[in-house]
Short mmCIF file of C-alpha atoms and ligand atoms in Angstrom, two decimals:
data_model
loop_
_atom_site.label_atom_id
_atom_site.label_comp_id
_atom_site.label_asym_id
_atom_site.label_seq_id
_atom_site.Cartn_x
_atom_site.Cartn_y
_atom_site.Cartn_z
CA MET A 6 0.00 0.00 0.00
CA LEU A 7 2.68 2.44 0.95
CA ASN A 8 4.49 1.63 -2.24
CA TYR A 9 1.38 2.11 -4.35
CA ARG A 10 2.02 4.83 -6.88
CA PHE A 11 -1.07 6.63 -8.01
CA GLN A 12 -1.33 6.91 -11.73
CA TRP A 13 -4.26 8.95 -12.83
CA ARG A 14 -3.57 8.99 -16.53
CA ALA A 15 -5.78 5.96 -17.23
CA VAL A 16 -8.60 7.52 -15.27
CA PHE A 17 -8.38 10.77 -17.17
CA LYS A 18 -8.30 8.91 -20.43
CA HIS A 19 -11.47 7.03 -19.55
CA LEU A 20 -13.21 9.94 -17.87
CA PRO A 21 -15.77 10.28 -20.68
CA ASP A 22 -16.73 6.61 -20.13
CA LEU A 23 -17.15 7.23 -16.42
CA VAL A 24 -19.27 10.30 -17.06
CA ASP A 25 -21.43 8.36 -19.51
CA ALA A 26 -21.86 5.62 -16.91
CA ALA A 27 -22.73 8.21 -14.28
CA PHE A 28 -25.47 9.49 -16.58
CA LEU A 29 -26.82 5.95 -16.85
CA THR A 30 -26.87 5.78 -13.05
CA LEU A 31 -28.64 9.11 -12.96
CA GLN A 32 -31.13 8.04 -15.58
CA ILE A 33 -32.11 4.89 -13.74
CA THR A 34 -32.35 6.87 -10.51
CA VAL A 35 -34.64 9.52 -11.97
CA LEU A 36 -36.86 7.04 -13.83
CA SER A 37 -37.11 4.64 -10.91
CA VAL A 38 -38.05 7.42 -8.51
CA ILE A 39 -40.64 8.99 -10.83
CA ILE A 40 -42.27 5.68 -11.79
CA GLY A 41 -41.88 4.40 -8.23
CA LEU A 42 -43.61 7.50 -6.88
CA ALA A 43 -46.49 7.14 -9.33
CA ILE A 44 -46.95 3.52 -8.25
CA ALA A 45 -46.60 4.48 -4.60
CA VAL A 46 -49.42 7.02 -4.86
CA ILE A 47 -51.69 4.25 -6.13
CA LEU A 48 -50.47 1.75 -3.54
CA ALA A 49 -50.90 4.27 -0.72
CA VAL A 50 -54.52 4.72 -1.77
CA TRP A 51 -55.07 0.94 -2.11
CA ARG A 52 -53.52 0.43 1.29
CA ARG A 53 -56.56 2.22 2.75
CA SER A 54 -58.97 0.37 0.49
CA GLU A 55 -61.79 -1.81 1.80
CA ASN A 56 -61.00 -4.31 -0.92
CA ALA A 57 -59.04 -7.16 0.67
CA TRP A 58 -57.25 -8.04 -2.58
CA LEU A 59 -55.93 -4.54 -3.07
CA PHE A 60 -54.92 -4.32 0.56
CA TRP A 61 -52.98 -7.57 0.45
CA LEU A 62 -51.38 -6.79 -2.89
CA THR A 63 -50.10 -3.55 -1.41
CA ALA A 64 -49.02 -5.11 1.87
CA THR A 65 -47.14 -7.85 0.01
CA TRP A 66 -45.46 -5.40 -2.33
CA VAL A 67 -44.34 -3.19 0.56
CA ALA A 68 -43.06 -6.14 2.60
CA LEU A 69 -41.14 -7.71 -0.31
CA ALA A 70 -39.63 -4.39 -1.34
CA ARG A 71 -38.52 -3.35 2.10
CA ASN A 72 -37.75 -6.58 3.86
CA THR A 73 -35.74 -8.50 1.25
CA PRO A 74 -32.28 -7.66 -0.11
CA ALA A 75 -32.34 -5.33 -3.10
CA LEU A 76 -29.88 -7.63 -4.85
CA LEU A 77 -32.35 -10.49 -4.54
CA GLN A 78 -35.00 -8.27 -6.08
CA ILE A 79 -32.73 -7.62 -9.05
CA TYR A 80 -32.11 -11.38 -9.41
CA LEU A 81 -35.84 -12.00 -9.32
CA PHE A 82 -36.43 -9.63 -12.22
CA TYR A 83 -33.40 -10.82 -14.19
CA PHE A 84 -33.12 -14.57 -13.60
CA GLY A 85 -36.52 -15.19 -12.01
CA LEU A 86 -38.57 -13.79 -14.86
CA GLY A 87 -36.10 -15.38 -17.28
CA ALA A 88 -37.22 -18.79 -16.05
CA TYR A 89 -40.72 -17.88 -17.25
CA GLY A 90 -39.39 -16.91 -20.64
CA ILE A 91 -39.51 -13.19 -19.88
CA HIS A 92 -35.98 -12.05 -20.67
CA LEU A 93 -35.23 -8.56 -19.48
CA SER A 94 -32.05 -6.79 -20.44
CA PRO A 95 -29.79 -5.90 -17.49
CA TYR A 96 -30.95 -2.31 -17.88
CA ALA A 97 -34.63 -3.20 -17.80
CA ALA A 98 -34.16 -5.64 -14.92
CA VAL A 99 -32.31 -3.11 -12.79
CA LEU A 100 -34.78 -0.34 -13.61
CA ALA A 101 -37.70 -2.64 -12.77
CA ALA A 102 -36.14 -3.87 -9.54
CA ILE A 103 -35.12 -0.44 -8.25
CA THR A 104 -38.54 0.92 -9.22
CA PHE A 105 -40.21 -1.96 -7.40
CA ASN A 106 -38.05 -1.27 -4.39
CA ASN A 107 -38.66 2.49 -4.48
CA ALA A 108 -42.40 2.01 -4.80
CA GLY A 109 -42.42 -0.06 -1.61
CA TYR A 110 -40.48 2.44 0.44
CA LEU A 111 -42.28 5.44 -1.04
CA THR A 112 -45.66 3.88 -0.24
CA GLU A 113 -44.75 3.82 3.42
CA ILE A 114 -43.34 7.34 3.22
CA LEU A 115 -46.55 8.64 1.65
CA ARG A 116 -48.66 6.81 4.21
CA GLY A 117 -46.69 8.45 6.99
CA GLY A 118 -47.08 11.83 5.29
CA ILE A 119 -50.84 11.47 4.99
CA ASP A 120 -51.10 10.35 8.61
CA ALA A 121 -49.08 13.40 9.64
CA VAL A 122 -51.88 15.72 8.51
CA ASN A 123 -54.54 16.26 11.13
CA PRO A 124 -57.88 15.03 9.71
CA SER A 125 -59.58 18.08 11.16
CA GLN A 126 -57.71 20.17 8.57
CA GLY A 127 -59.80 18.64 5.81
CA ARG A 128 -63.00 19.13 7.77
CA ALA A 129 -62.19 22.79 8.35
CA ALA A 130 -61.47 23.34 4.67
CA LEU A 131 -64.69 21.60 3.60
CA GLY A 132 -66.49 23.76 6.14
CA LEU A 133 -65.32 26.82 4.21
CA GLY A 134 -67.13 25.58 1.13
CA MET A 135 -64.11 24.19 -0.69
CA THR A 136 -64.65 21.20 -2.96
CA PRO A 137 -62.91 17.94 -1.98
CA LEU A 138 -60.45 18.46 -4.83
CA GLN A 139 -59.62 21.98 -3.63
CA VAL A 140 -59.25 20.70 -0.08
CA TYR A 141 -56.81 18.11 -1.27
CA ALA A 142 -54.81 20.40 -3.54
CA ARG A 143 -54.63 23.51 -1.39
CA VAL A 144 -54.73 22.22 2.16
CA ILE A 145 -53.81 18.53 2.44
CA PHE A 146 -51.23 18.08 -0.30
CA PRO A 147 -48.92 20.94 0.73
CA GLN A 148 -48.73 19.49 4.22
CA VAL A 149 -48.15 15.95 3.00
CA PHE A 150 -45.51 17.25 0.63
CA ARG A 151 -43.57 18.85 3.44
CA ALA A 152 -43.80 15.74 5.59
CA VAL A 153 -42.50 13.47 2.81
CA PHE A 154 -39.95 15.81 1.29
CA LEU A 155 -36.95 14.81 3.37
CA PRO A 156 -37.70 11.05 3.38
CA ILE A 157 -38.14 11.16 -0.41
CA THR A 158 -34.82 12.95 -0.77
CA ASN A 159 -33.22 10.15 1.22
CA GLN A 160 -34.96 7.61 -0.99
CA ILE A 161 -33.58 9.27 -4.12
CA ILE A 162 -30.09 8.95 -2.70
CA TRP A 163 -30.71 5.37 -1.68
CA ALA A 164 -31.91 4.59 -5.22
CA MET A 165 -28.85 6.25 -6.75
CA LEU A 166 -26.47 4.19 -4.65
CA GLY A 167 -28.63 1.09 -5.07
CA THR A 168 -28.25 1.13 -8.85
CA SER A 169 -24.63 0.02 -8.28
CA LEU A 170 -25.99 -3.48 -7.64
CA GLY A 171 -26.72 -3.55 -11.35
CA MET A 172 -23.07 -4.35 -12.08
CA ILE A 173 -23.64 -7.86 -10.78
CA ILE A 174 -25.85 -8.67 -13.76
CA GLY A 175 -23.50 -6.84 -16.12
CA LEU A 176 -25.02 -3.39 -16.28
CA GLN A 177 -22.37 -0.79 -16.96
CA GLU A 178 -23.66 1.93 -14.74
CA LEU A 179 -21.04 3.85 -12.79
CA THR A 180 -19.88 0.99 -10.57
CA GLY A 181 -20.08 -1.57 -13.37
CA MET A 182 -18.15 0.63 -15.75
CA THR A 183 -15.55 1.38 -13.09
CA THR A 184 -15.08 -2.29 -12.40
CA PHE A 185 -14.68 -3.01 -16.07
CA LEU A 186 -12.17 -0.20 -16.63
CA GLN A 187 -9.99 -1.02 -13.65
CA SER A 188 -9.77 -4.61 -14.80
CA GLN A 189 -8.58 -3.39 -18.19
CA THR A 190 -6.05 -0.93 -16.81
CA PHE A 191 -5.05 -2.51 -13.50
CA ARG A 192 -5.56 0.80 -11.66
CA PRO A 193 -8.33 -0.27 -9.24
CA PHE A 194 -7.59 2.24 -6.52
CA GLU A 195 -7.63 5.23 -8.83
CA PHE A 196 -10.75 4.14 -10.64
CA TYR A 197 -12.74 3.33 -7.51
CA LEU A 198 -11.66 6.59 -5.90
CA ALA A 199 -12.73 8.48 -8.99
CA ALA A 200 -16.09 6.67 -9.01
CA ALA A 201 -16.54 7.42 -5.31
CA LEU A 202 -15.90 11.07 -6.02
CA ILE A 203 -18.50 11.10 -8.80
CA TYR A 204 -21.09 9.44 -6.50
CA LEU A 205 -20.30 11.99 -3.81
CA VAL A 206 -20.75 14.90 -6.18
CA MET A 207 -24.08 13.53 -7.40
CA VAL A 208 -25.37 12.85 -3.89
CA GLU A 209 -24.22 16.19 -2.52
CA THR A 210 -25.84 17.95 -5.47
CA VAL A 211 -29.15 16.29 -4.65
CA LEU A 212 -28.77 17.16 -0.97
CA VAL A 213 -27.84 20.78 -1.56
CA CYS A 214 -30.67 21.29 -4.05
CA ALA A 215 -33.13 19.66 -1.65
CA ARG A 216 -31.94 21.81 1.23
CA LEU A 217 -32.16 25.03 -0.77
CA TYR A 218 -35.60 24.13 -2.07
CA ALA A 219 -36.81 23.22 1.42
CA ARG A 220 -35.54 26.49 2.86
CA TRP A 221 -37.38 28.40 0.16
CA ALA A 222 -40.60 26.34 0.18
CA PHE A 223 -41.09 25.51 3.85
CA ARG A 224 -40.76 28.80 5.66
CA TRP A 225 -43.77 27.86 7.78
CA MET B 16 -83.61 30.36 9.61
CA ILE B 17 -82.29 26.94 10.52
CA LYS B 18 -85.00 24.37 11.00
CA ILE B 19 -84.14 20.97 12.47
CA GLU B 20 -86.93 18.41 12.55
CA GLU B 21 -86.87 14.92 14.06
CA VAL B 22 -83.23 14.39 13.14
CA ARG B 23 -81.74 10.99 13.82
CA LYS B 24 -78.13 10.07 13.26
CA SER B 25 -76.18 6.89 13.94
CA PHE B 26 -72.57 5.88 13.68
CA GLY B 27 -72.91 2.17 12.89
CA ASN B 28 -75.07 0.74 15.65
CA LEU B 29 -74.58 3.72 17.91
CA GLU B 30 -77.49 6.15 17.70
CA VAL B 31 -76.07 9.53 18.57
CA LEU B 32 -78.96 11.85 17.73
CA LYS B 33 -82.34 10.46 18.70
CA GLY B 34 -84.82 12.89 17.27
CA ILE B 35 -83.66 16.50 17.49
CA ASP B 36 -86.04 19.40 16.93
CA LEU B 37 -84.70 22.93 16.99
CA THR B 38 -85.43 26.11 15.13
CA VAL B 39 -82.99 29.00 15.15
CA ASP B 40 -84.15 32.36 13.84
CA LYS B 41 -82.10 34.92 12.02
CA GLY B 42 -80.15 37.00 14.55
CA GLU B 43 -80.59 34.50 17.36
CA VAL B 44 -77.78 33.10 19.49
CA VAL B 45 -78.40 29.58 20.75
CA CYS B 46 -75.94 27.84 23.02
CA LEU B 47 -75.82 24.07 23.28
CA ILE B 48 -74.66 22.65 26.58
CA GLY B 49 -74.49 19.09 27.87
CA GLY B 50 -72.16 16.28 28.81
CA SER B 51 -69.46 14.92 26.58
CA GLY B 52 -70.79 12.42 24.05
CA SER B 53 -74.33 13.75 24.13
CA GLY B 54 -74.26 14.56 20.41
CA LYS B 55 -73.64 18.32 20.29
CA SER B 56 -70.72 18.26 17.85
CA THR B 57 -72.48 15.72 15.68
CA LEU B 58 -75.51 17.99 15.38
CA LEU B 59 -73.36 20.92 14.24
CA MET B 60 -71.72 18.75 11.59
CA CYS B 61 -75.11 17.53 10.39
CA ILE B 62 -76.25 21.14 9.99
CA ASN B 63 -73.53 21.87 7.43
CA ALA B 64 -73.57 18.39 5.92
CA LEU B 65 -70.14 17.35 7.13
CA GLU B 66 -72.07 14.38 8.50
CA SER B 67 -75.09 12.69 6.94
CA ILE B 68 -78.33 11.97 8.81
CA GLN B 69 -80.46 8.82 8.85
CA SER B 70 -83.84 10.47 9.05
CA GLY B 71 -85.54 13.77 9.70
CA ARG B 72 -84.84 17.04 7.98
CA ILE B 73 -82.58 20.04 8.29
CA GLU B 74 -83.39 23.21 6.43
CA VAL B 75 -81.17 26.25 6.11
CA ASP B 76 -83.03 29.24 4.63
CA GLY B 77 -85.46 26.80 3.08
CA ILE B 78 -82.76 24.60 1.54
CA ASP B 79 -82.99 20.93 2.45
CA VAL B 80 -79.41 20.31 3.59
CA HIS B 81 -79.43 16.56 3.11
CA ALA B 82 -81.35 16.35 -0.16
CA PRO B 83 -79.17 14.60 -2.75
CA SER B 84 -79.75 17.49 -5.15
CA THR B 85 -78.33 20.06 -2.72
CA ASP B 86 -74.89 21.42 -3.63
CA LYS B 87 -73.22 20.91 -0.27
CA ASN B 88 -70.13 22.95 -1.07
CA LYS B 89 -72.31 25.88 -1.99
CA LEU B 90 -74.53 25.44 1.03
CA ARG B 91 -71.53 25.56 3.36
CA ARG B 92 -70.79 29.12 2.25
CA LYS B 93 -73.82 30.18 4.28
CA LEU B 94 -72.53 28.40 7.37
CA GLY B 95 -69.22 29.29 8.98
CA ILE B 96 -67.90 26.62 11.31
CA VAL B 97 -65.13 26.79 13.91
CA PHE B 98 -63.93 23.75 15.80
CA GLN B 99 -62.38 23.08 19.16
CA GLN B 100 -58.99 22.15 17.67
CA PHE B 101 -57.20 25.10 16.11
CA ASN B 102 -57.51 24.40 12.44
CA ALA B 103 -55.34 27.14 11.04
CA PHE B 104 -53.71 25.89 7.84
CA PRO B 105 -50.07 25.72 8.92
CA HIS B 106 -48.54 26.32 5.49
CA LEU B 107 -50.32 29.65 5.00
CA THR B 108 -49.88 33.02 6.70
CA ALA B 109 -52.79 34.50 8.61
CA ARG B 110 -53.64 36.61 5.58
CA GLU B 111 -53.45 33.63 3.23
CA ASN B 112 -55.53 31.50 5.61
CA VAL B 113 -58.36 34.01 5.49
CA ALA B 114 -58.02 34.78 1.77
CA LEU B 115 -57.96 31.12 0.66
CA ALA B 116 -61.67 30.32 0.49
CA PRO B 117 -62.79 33.73 -0.87
CA ARG B 118 -60.16 33.34 -3.57
CA HIS B 119 -60.85 29.77 -4.63
CA VAL B 120 -64.45 29.21 -3.59
CA LEU B 121 -65.89 32.59 -4.50
CA GLY B 122 -63.33 33.28 -7.23
CA LEU B 123 -62.64 36.83 -6.04
CA PRO B 124 -59.52 38.55 -7.37
CA LYS B 125 -56.45 38.53 -5.19
CA SER B 126 -56.48 42.25 -4.44
CA GLU B 127 -59.99 41.92 -3.08
CA THR B 128 -59.33 38.80 -1.02
CA ASN B 129 -56.28 40.42 0.55
CA GLN B 130 -58.41 43.36 1.59
CA LEU B 131 -61.04 41.00 2.95
CA ALA B 132 -58.38 39.17 4.93
CA GLU B 133 -56.93 42.35 6.36
CA HIS B 134 -60.37 43.61 7.29
CA TYR B 135 -61.47 40.48 9.12
CA LEU B 136 -58.13 39.91 10.81
CA ALA B 137 -58.25 43.46 12.13
CA HIS B 138 -61.82 42.80 13.21
CA VAL B 139 -60.75 39.94 15.48
CA GLY B 140 -57.74 41.89 16.75
CA LEU B 141 -55.07 40.30 14.56
CA GLY B 142 -54.37 43.33 12.39
CA ASP B 143 -50.70 43.18 13.32
CA LYS B 144 -50.33 39.45 12.51
CA LEU B 145 -51.15 39.46 8.82
CA ASP B 146 -47.94 37.78 7.74
CA ALA B 147 -47.49 35.51 10.73
CA TYR B 148 -47.64 31.75 10.23
CA PRO B 149 -49.93 29.84 12.61
CA THR B 150 -46.95 28.37 14.47
CA GLN B 151 -46.07 31.94 15.46
CA LEU B 152 -49.52 32.52 16.98
CA SER B 153 -50.86 31.60 20.41
CA GLY B 154 -53.84 29.26 20.70
CA GLY B 155 -56.16 32.19 21.27
CA GLN B 156 -54.81 33.97 18.23
CA GLN B 157 -55.16 30.83 16.10
CA GLN B 158 -58.75 30.45 17.19
CA ARG B 159 -59.49 34.09 16.34
CA LEU B 160 -57.83 33.46 12.99
CA ALA B 161 -60.22 30.55 12.43
CA ILE B 162 -63.14 32.85 13.25
CA ALA B 163 -61.89 35.54 10.85
CA ARG B 164 -61.43 32.88 8.17
CA ALA B 165 -65.03 31.77 8.56
CA LEU B 166 -66.32 35.36 8.60
CA ALA B 167 -64.51 36.25 5.39
CA MET B 168 -66.94 34.01 3.52
CA LYS B 169 -69.67 36.33 4.82
CA PRO B 170 -71.74 33.46 6.22
CA ASP B 171 -75.29 33.96 7.40
CA TYR B 172 -74.76 31.59 10.31
CA MET B 173 -71.87 30.62 12.54
CA LEU B 174 -71.53 27.17 14.07
CA LEU B 175 -69.08 27.15 16.96
CA ASP B 176 -67.99 23.90 18.56
CA GLU B 177 -66.37 24.47 21.94
CA VAL B 178 -64.02 27.03 20.46
CA THR B 179 -62.47 27.83 23.84
CA SER B 180 -62.15 24.29 25.22
CA ALA B 181 -58.62 23.64 23.98
CA LEU B 182 -57.29 27.01 25.16
CA ASP B 183 -55.18 27.80 28.17
CA PRO B 184 -57.46 29.54 30.70
CA GLU B 185 -55.80 32.92 30.27
CA LEU B 186 -56.56 32.88 26.52
CA VAL B 187 -60.26 32.05 26.81
CA GLY B 188 -61.29 35.66 27.43
CA GLU B 189 -59.98 37.08 24.16
CA VAL B 190 -61.88 34.50 22.10
CA LEU B 191 -65.10 35.00 24.07
CA ASP B 192 -64.73 38.75 23.49
CA THR B 193 -64.60 38.07 19.76
CA LEU B 194 -67.80 36.02 20.00
CA ARG B 195 -69.49 38.80 22.00
CA LEU B 196 -68.57 41.16 19.20
CA LEU B 197 -70.23 38.87 16.65
CA ALA B 198 -73.34 38.61 18.79
CA ARG B 199 -73.55 42.40 19.07
CA GLU B 200 -73.30 42.64 15.31
CA GLY B 201 -76.34 40.43 15.03
CA MET B 202 -74.65 37.24 13.74
CA THR B 203 -76.84 34.17 14.04
CA MET B 204 -74.91 31.60 16.04
CA ILE B 205 -75.23 28.08 17.32
CA ALA B 206 -72.47 27.66 19.86
CA VAL B 207 -71.57 24.53 21.78
CA THR B 208 -69.94 25.74 24.98
CA HIS B 209 -69.06 24.89 28.54
CA GLU B 210 -68.75 28.57 29.43
CA ILE B 211 -72.07 28.86 31.27
CA PRO B 212 -71.71 32.50 32.34
CA PHE B 213 -70.92 33.37 28.73
CA ALA B 214 -74.01 31.48 27.55
CA ARG B 215 -76.18 33.28 30.05
CA GLU B 216 -74.83 36.62 28.98
CA VAL B 217 -74.80 36.21 25.20
CA ALA B 218 -77.33 33.53 24.25
CA ASP B 219 -80.99 34.13 23.60
CA ARG B 220 -81.75 30.49 24.26
CA VAL B 221 -79.84 27.59 25.75
CA ALA B 222 -80.47 23.94 24.91
CA PHE B 223 -79.35 21.19 27.26
CA PHE B 224 -78.36 18.01 25.44
CA HIS B 225 -78.55 14.65 27.08
CA ASP B 226 -78.08 11.29 25.42
CA GLY B 227 -78.91 12.41 21.90
CA VAL B 228 -81.96 14.52 22.65
CA ILE B 229 -82.60 18.10 23.69
CA HIS B 230 -83.58 17.42 27.25
CA GLU B 231 -84.50 21.00 28.06
CA ILE B 232 -84.49 24.26 26.16
CA GLY B 233 -85.44 27.77 27.15
CA PRO B 234 -84.42 31.39 27.43
CA ALA B 235 -80.79 31.52 28.57
CA ARG B 236 -81.37 33.17 31.94
CA ASP B 237 -84.31 30.95 32.85
CA LEU B 238 -82.68 27.70 31.88
CA ILE B 239 -79.44 28.47 33.66
CA SER B 240 -80.92 30.12 36.77
CA SER B 241 -83.91 27.87 37.24
CA PRO B 242 -83.69 24.66 35.23
CA GLN B 243 -86.91 22.70 35.32
CA ARG B 244 -85.57 19.19 35.01
CA THR B 245 -83.35 17.24 37.36
CA ARG B 246 -80.70 16.25 34.82
CA THR B 247 -80.27 19.85 33.73
CA ARG B 248 -79.93 20.92 37.35
CA ASP B 249 -77.38 18.17 38.02
CA PHE B 250 -75.34 19.10 34.97
CA LEU B 251 -75.33 22.81 35.77
CA GLY B 252 -74.56 22.06 39.40
CA LYS B 253 -71.53 20.06 38.39
CA ILE B 254 -70.16 22.51 35.85
CA LEU B 255 -70.78 25.81 37.66
N1 ADP C 309 -67.04 9.74 13.38
C1 ADP C 309 -67.58 9.04 14.40
N2 ADP C 309 -67.62 7.69 14.34
C2 ADP C 309 -68.16 6.98 15.35
N3 ADP C 309 -68.67 7.51 16.48
C3 ADP C 309 -68.65 8.84 16.60
C4 ADP C 309 -68.10 9.68 15.58
N4 ADP C 309 -68.21 10.96 15.98
C5 ADP C 309 -68.80 10.93 17.19
N5 ADP C 309 -69.06 9.67 17.58
C6 ADP C 309 -69.74 9.26 18.81
O1 ADP C 309 -70.98 9.95 18.87
C7 ADP C 309 -71.26 10.33 20.19
C8 ADP C 309 -71.55 11.80 20.24
O2 ADP C 309 -70.35 12.50 19.95
P1 ADP C 309 -70.29 14.07 19.87
O3 ADP C 309 -71.34 14.57 18.93
O4 ADP C 309 -68.90 14.42 19.56
O5 ADP C 309 -70.66 14.49 21.34
P2 ADP C 309 -70.39 15.87 22.11
O6 ADP C 309 -69.92 16.87 21.10
O7 ADP C 309 -71.68 16.21 22.72
O8 ADP C 309 -69.34 15.57 23.12
C9 ADP C 309 -70.09 9.89 21.05
O9 ADP C 309 -70.42 8.68 21.66
C10 ADP C 309 -68.99 9.69 20.04
O10 ADP C 309 -68.11 8.69 20.48
MG1 MG C 310 -68.08 17.86 21.03
#
């Protein structure tokens, strides 16, 4: 270790590849959070449903997503579905698995956010003559949004780091690409440090943006 | 005029209102008193259709509140309601709280709703808190904010459900003063309260609720000074 001489030339040479891979990571993160959030909204509503099927579907989804390893979830989408003749590409499998995982966590986050709003708020707003839609949009949603904002930010970061599991099924997102390049150049330390730095920059960017937005939006 | 006839209301198997009859004239102040669980809050929520009824009839200015054809959102503009819990919307300033419904329910322009908000906040003594968020207000101030918010819709009636019950004792007075002001201005009010001296002073009539019925009703002074029925006497004896 002490004799290790850092040689950054290989890293610089392959920097465009790393940046491309980072964009792939970012892309999966953004898509999996957006789709996951859309699913979570539906699941959060079903979770309160009288319909036993919908309730159990949601409960099962949430439990599988949160209480099993994310890697296993990726395997299920990649190898598991493959056994049924549904062959997903590594990209599709990772996107599906991370989305599935996000949806589970986000459902619980949304549920907590809805529970955080005092039900008497809705009653008071209805009492002013607002329609249920107005009550939801102007009174309930802003409060839910604040309650879920920080947990969702954390989930975005979790998803971004979680995409690195994709390398195991051959996806060349940032970690996968890094692993590939270091094996070609025999500069593992430099490449993994560089990748770590890129992850850090991406995560810190999300955090700083979230913090600035929160300071502006949640003065109350 | 609010006309309540033979109203029955159940939650599941629990019958909470067991045939309520009550008529409140324009300009009248009626206080509802009675033990916890006797159905007072439920009645208020049936009057503005926040709760449904099983049978009977409630009319507000001739409109059948619970008829399926009644536009409940529109009906509620006639009826301001203030609850025991402070229901200030936490994400909005005092001004925005009051301006919200005039803006989006009545569709008034922003300049007008801001004026409305400033007027009614000043009216309840919050003229210097226009830009404060509810977390920066005391309980008494939040409750006055809720009253101003209801008034800004220019309701014909105010329904008040124990609006001082959740307040620290030293803050009760300021909210009661606001209600006195409304009464002086001729606002028609149905107020659930445990403040018996206030009821005697401000109400025209007082109704004593017991177990889902109006057990006794009469002019405020008479009912409070010389209740005719034993249960009313017992209740007043305990609370006074
Ligand atoms: N949403 C509800 N679901 C079921 N029971 C209710 C509900 N609201 C009130 N109750 C019951 O109805 C009864 C009357 O309640 P309420 O009208 O709040 O009484 P009061 O305001 O006189 O204390 C109580 O027994 C209460 O538990
Ligand atoms: Mg009550």
